[in-house]
JSON list of C-alpha atoms in Angstrom, two decimals:
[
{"chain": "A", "resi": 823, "resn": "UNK", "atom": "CA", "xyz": [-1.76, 88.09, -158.63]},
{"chain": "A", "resi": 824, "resn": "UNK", "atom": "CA", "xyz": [-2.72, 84.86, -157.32]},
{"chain": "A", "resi": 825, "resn": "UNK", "atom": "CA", "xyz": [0.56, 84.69, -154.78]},
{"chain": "A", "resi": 826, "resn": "UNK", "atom": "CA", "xyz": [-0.44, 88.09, -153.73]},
{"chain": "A", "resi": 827, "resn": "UNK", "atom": "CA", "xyz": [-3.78, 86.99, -152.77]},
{"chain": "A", "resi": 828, "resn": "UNK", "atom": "CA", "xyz": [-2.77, 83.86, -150.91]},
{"chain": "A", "resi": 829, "resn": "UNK", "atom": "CA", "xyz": [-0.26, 86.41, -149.15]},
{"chain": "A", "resi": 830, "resn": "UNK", "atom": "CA", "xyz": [-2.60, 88.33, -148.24]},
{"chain": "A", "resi": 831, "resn": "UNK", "atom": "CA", "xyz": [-4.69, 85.62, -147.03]},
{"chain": "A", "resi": 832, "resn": "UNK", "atom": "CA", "xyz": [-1.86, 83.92, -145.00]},
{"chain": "A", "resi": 833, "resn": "UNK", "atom": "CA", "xyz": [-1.01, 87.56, -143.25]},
{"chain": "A", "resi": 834, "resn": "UNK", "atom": "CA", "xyz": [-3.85, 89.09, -142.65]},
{"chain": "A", "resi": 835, "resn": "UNK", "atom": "CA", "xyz": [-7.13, 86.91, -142.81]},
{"chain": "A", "resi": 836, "resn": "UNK", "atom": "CA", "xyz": [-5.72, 83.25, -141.71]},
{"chain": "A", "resi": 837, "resn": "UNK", "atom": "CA", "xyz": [-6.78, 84.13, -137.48]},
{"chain": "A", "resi": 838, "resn": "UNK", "atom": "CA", "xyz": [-9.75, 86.75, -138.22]},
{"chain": "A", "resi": 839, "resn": "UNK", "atom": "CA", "xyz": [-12.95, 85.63, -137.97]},
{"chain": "A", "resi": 840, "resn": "UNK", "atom": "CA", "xyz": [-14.20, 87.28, -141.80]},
{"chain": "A", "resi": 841, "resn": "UNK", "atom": "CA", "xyz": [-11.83, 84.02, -142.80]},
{"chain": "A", "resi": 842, "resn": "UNK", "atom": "CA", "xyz": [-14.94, 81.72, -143.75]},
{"chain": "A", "resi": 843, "resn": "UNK", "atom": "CA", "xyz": [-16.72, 84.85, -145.52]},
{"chain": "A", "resi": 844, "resn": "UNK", "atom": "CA", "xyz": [-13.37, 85.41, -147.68]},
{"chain": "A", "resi": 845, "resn": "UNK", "atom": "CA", "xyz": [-12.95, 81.52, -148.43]},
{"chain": "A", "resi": 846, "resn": "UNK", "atom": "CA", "xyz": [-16.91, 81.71, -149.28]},
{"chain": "A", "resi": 847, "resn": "UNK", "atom": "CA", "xyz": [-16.09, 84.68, -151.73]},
{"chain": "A", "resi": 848, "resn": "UNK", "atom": "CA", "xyz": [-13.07, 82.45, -153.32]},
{"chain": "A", "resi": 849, "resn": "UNK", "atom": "CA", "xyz": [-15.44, 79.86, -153.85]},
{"chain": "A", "resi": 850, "resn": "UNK", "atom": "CA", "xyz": [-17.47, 81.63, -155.82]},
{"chain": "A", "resi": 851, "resn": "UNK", "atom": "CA", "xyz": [-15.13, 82.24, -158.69]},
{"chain": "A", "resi": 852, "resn": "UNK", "atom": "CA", "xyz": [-15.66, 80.26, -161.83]},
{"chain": "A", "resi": 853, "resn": "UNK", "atom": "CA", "xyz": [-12.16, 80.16, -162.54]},
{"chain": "A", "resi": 854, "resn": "UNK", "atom": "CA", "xyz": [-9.10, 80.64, -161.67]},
{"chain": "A", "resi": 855, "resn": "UNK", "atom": "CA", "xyz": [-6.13, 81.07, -164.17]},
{"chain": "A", "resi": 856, "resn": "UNK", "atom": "CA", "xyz": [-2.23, 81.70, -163.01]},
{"chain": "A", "resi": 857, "resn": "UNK", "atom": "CA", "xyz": [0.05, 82.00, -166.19]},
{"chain": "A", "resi": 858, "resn": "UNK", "atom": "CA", "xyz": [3.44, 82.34, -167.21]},
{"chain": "A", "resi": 859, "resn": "UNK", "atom": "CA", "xyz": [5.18, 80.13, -164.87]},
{"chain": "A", "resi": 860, "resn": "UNK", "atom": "CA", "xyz": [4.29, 77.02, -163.03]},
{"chain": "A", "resi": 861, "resn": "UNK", "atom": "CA", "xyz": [2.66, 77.36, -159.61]},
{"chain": "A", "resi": 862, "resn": "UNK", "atom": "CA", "xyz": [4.27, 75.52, -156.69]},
{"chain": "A", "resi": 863, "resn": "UNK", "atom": "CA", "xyz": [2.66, 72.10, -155.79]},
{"chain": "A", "resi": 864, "resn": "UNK", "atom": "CA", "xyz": [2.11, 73.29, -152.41]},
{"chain": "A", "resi": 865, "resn": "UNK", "atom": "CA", "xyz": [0.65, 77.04, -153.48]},
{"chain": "A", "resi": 866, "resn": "UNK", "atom": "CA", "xyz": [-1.57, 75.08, -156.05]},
{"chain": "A", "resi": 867, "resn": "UNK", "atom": "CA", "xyz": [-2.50, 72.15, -153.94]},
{"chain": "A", "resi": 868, "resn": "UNK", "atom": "CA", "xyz": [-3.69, 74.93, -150.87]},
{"chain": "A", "resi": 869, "resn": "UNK", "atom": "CA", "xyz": [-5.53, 76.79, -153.80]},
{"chain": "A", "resi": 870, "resn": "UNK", "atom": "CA", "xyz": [-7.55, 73.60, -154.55]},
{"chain": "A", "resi": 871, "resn": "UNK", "atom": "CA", "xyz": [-8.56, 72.72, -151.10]},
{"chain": "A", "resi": 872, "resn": "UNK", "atom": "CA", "xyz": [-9.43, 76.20, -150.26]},
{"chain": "A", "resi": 873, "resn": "UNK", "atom": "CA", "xyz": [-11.68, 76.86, -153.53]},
{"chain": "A", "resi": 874, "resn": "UNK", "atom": "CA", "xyz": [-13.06, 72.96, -152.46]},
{"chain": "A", "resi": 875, "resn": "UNK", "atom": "CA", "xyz": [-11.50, 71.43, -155.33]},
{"chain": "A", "resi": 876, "resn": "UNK", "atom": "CA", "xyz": [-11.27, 74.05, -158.00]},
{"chain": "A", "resi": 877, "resn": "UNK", "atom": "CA", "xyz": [-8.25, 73.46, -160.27]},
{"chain": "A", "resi": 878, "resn": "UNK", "atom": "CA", "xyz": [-5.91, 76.79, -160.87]},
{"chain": "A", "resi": 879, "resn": "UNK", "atom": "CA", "xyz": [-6.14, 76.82, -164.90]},
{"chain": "A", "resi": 880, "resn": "UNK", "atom": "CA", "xyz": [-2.14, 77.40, -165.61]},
{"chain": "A", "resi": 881, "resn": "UNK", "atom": "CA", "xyz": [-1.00, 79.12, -169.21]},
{"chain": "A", "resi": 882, "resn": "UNK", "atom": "CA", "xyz": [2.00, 80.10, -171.06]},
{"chain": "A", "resi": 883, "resn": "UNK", "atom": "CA", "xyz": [1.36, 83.00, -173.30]},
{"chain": "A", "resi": 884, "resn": "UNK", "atom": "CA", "xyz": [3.76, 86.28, -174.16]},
{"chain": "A", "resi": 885, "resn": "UNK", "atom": "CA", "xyz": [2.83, 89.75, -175.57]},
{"chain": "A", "resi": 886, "resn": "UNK", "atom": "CA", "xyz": [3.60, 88.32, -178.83]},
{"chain": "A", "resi": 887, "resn": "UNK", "atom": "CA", "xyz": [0.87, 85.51, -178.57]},
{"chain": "A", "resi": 888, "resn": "UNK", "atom": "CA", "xyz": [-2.07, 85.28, -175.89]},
{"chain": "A", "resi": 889, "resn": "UNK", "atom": "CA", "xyz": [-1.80, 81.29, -175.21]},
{"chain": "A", "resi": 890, "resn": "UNK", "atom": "CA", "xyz": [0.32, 78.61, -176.18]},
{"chain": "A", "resi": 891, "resn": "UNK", "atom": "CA", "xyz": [0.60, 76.30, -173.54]},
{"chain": "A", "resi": 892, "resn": "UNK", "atom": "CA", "xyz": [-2.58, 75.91, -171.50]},
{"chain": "A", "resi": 893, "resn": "UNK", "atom": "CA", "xyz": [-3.82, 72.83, -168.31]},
{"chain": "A", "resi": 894, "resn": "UNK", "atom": "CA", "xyz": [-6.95, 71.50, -169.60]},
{"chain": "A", "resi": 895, "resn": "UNK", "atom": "CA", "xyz": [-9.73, 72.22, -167.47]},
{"chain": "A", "resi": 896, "resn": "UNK", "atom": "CA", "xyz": [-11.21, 69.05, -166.93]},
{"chain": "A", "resi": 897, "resn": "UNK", "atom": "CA", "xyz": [-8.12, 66.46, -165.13]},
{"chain": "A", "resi": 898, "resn": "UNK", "atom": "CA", "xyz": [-8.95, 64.10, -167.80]},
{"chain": "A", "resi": 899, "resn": "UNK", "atom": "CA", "xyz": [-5.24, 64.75, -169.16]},
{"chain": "A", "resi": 900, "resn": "UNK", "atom": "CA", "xyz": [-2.60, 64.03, -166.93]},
{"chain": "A", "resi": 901, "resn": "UNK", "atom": "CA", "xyz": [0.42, 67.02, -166.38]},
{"chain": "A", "resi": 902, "resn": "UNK", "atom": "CA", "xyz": [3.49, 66.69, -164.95]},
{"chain": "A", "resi": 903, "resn": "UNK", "atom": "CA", "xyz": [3.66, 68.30, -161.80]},
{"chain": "A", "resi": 904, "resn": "UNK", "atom": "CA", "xyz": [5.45, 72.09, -162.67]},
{"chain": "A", "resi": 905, "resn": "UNK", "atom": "CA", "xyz": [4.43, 72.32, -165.97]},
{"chain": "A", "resi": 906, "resn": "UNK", "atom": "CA", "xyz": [2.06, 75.11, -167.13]},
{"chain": "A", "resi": 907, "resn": "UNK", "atom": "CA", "xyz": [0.10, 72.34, -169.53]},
{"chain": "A", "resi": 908, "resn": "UNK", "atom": "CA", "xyz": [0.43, 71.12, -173.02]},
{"chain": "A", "resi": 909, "resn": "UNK", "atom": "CA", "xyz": [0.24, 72.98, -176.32]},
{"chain": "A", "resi": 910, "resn": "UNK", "atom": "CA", "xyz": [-2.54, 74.07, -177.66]},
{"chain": "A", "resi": 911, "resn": "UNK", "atom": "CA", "xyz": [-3.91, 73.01, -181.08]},
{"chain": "A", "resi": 912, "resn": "UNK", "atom": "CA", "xyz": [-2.80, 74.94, -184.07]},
{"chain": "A", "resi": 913, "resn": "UNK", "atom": "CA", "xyz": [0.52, 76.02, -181.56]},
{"chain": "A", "resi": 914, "resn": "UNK", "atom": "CA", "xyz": [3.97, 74.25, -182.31]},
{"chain": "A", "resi": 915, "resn": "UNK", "atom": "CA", "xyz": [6.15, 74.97, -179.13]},
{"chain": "A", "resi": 916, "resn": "UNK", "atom": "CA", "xyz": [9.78, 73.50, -178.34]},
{"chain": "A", "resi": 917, "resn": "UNK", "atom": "CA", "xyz": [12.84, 74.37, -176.42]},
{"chain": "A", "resi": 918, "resn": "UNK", "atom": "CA", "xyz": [15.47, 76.40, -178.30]},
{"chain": "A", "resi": 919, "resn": "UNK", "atom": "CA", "xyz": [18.88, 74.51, -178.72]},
{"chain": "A", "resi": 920, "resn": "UNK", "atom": "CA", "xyz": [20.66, 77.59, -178.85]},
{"chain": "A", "resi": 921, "resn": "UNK", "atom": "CA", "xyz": [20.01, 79.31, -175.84]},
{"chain": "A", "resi": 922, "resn": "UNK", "atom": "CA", "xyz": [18.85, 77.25, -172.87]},
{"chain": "A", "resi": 923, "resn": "UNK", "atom": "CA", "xyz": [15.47, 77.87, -171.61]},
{"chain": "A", "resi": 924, "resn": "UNK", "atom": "CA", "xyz": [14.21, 79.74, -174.50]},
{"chain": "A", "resi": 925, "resn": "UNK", "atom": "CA", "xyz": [10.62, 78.40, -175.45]},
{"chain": "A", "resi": 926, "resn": "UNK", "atom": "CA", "xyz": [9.99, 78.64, -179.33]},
{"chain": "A", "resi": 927, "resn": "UNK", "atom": "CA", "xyz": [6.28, 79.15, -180.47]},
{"chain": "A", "resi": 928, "resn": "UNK", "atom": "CA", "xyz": [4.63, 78.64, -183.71]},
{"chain": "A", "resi": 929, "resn": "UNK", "atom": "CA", "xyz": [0.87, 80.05, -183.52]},
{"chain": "A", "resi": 930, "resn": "UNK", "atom": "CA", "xyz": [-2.09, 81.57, -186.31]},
{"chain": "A", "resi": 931, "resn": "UNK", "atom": "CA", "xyz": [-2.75, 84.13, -183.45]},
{"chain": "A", "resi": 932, "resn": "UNK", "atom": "CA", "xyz": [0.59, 85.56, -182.96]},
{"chain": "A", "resi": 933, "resn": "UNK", "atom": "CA", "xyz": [1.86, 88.72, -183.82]},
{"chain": "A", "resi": 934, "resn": "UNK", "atom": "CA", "xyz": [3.20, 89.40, -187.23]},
{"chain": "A", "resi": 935, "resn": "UNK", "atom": "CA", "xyz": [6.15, 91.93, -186.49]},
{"chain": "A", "resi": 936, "resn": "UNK", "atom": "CA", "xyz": [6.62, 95.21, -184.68]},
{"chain": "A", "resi": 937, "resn": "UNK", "atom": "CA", "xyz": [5.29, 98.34, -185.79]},
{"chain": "A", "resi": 938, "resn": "UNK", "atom": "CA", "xyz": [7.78, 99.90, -187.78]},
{"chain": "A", "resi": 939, "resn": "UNK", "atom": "CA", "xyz": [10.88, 98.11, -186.67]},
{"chain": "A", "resi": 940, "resn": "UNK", "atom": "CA", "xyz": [12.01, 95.37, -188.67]},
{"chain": "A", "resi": 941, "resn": "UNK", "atom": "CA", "xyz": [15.23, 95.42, -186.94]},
{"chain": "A", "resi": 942, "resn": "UNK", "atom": "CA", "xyz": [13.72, 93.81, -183.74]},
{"chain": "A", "resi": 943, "resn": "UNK", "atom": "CA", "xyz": [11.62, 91.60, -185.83]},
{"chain": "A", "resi": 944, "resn": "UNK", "atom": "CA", "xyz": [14.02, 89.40, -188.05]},
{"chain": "A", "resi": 945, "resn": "UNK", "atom": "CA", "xyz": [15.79, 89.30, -184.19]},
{"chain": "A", "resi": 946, "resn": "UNK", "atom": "CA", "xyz": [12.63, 88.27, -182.69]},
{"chain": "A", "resi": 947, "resn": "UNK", "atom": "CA", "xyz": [11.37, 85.84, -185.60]},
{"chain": "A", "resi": 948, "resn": "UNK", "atom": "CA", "xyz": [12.63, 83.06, -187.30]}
]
């Protein structure tokens, strides 16, 4: 959603004069929240200076659990530059060694199974 916007900004609203009452409209927003993947440095870094200094609250969540992974609000924890943030408390989250890439999560607010289908759950849960 959030690339979309700036898309839409870049195309269609960068040379128009309504520019300044569409930044003023961004500015208003109390937050703003990108999740699943890590935003670009440059995409987040334009974000910020557009919103005048408003940091894009990144997340890692899944259908099977709303957040794991989350940037703190407030800068007063340092992340690495692409990450989506560090784990939430009450979340254990590590990398997989068996297939490369795949994030494991540990969380009270996750789902217990599928409905009906414990086929796809023992395969989906360890």
């Amino acid at each position: 959603m959030l690339t979309r916007l700036m898309r839409h900004y870049e195309d269609h609203l960068l040379e128009q004069t309504d520019c300044d009452q569409y930044v003023h409209g961004l500015r208003q927003l109390r937050i703003l929240m990108s999740g699943t993947s890590a935003l670009p440095s440059p995409l987040r870094e334009k974000w910020t200076r557009l919103t005048d200094g408003k940091r894009i609250l990144e997340r890692y969540g899944a259908s099977k659990f709303s957040t794991a992974i989350l940037t703190p609000l407030h800068d007063n924890l340092k992340v690495p530059d692409g990450s989506v943030g560090v784990a939430l408390s009450g979340c254990d989250v590590r990398l997989a060694t068996e297939l490369e890439g795949e994030i494991l999560v540990k969380s009270s607010g996750m789902l217990l199974g599928y409905h009906l289908d414990p086929g796809v759950t023992r395969a989906a849960f360890d």
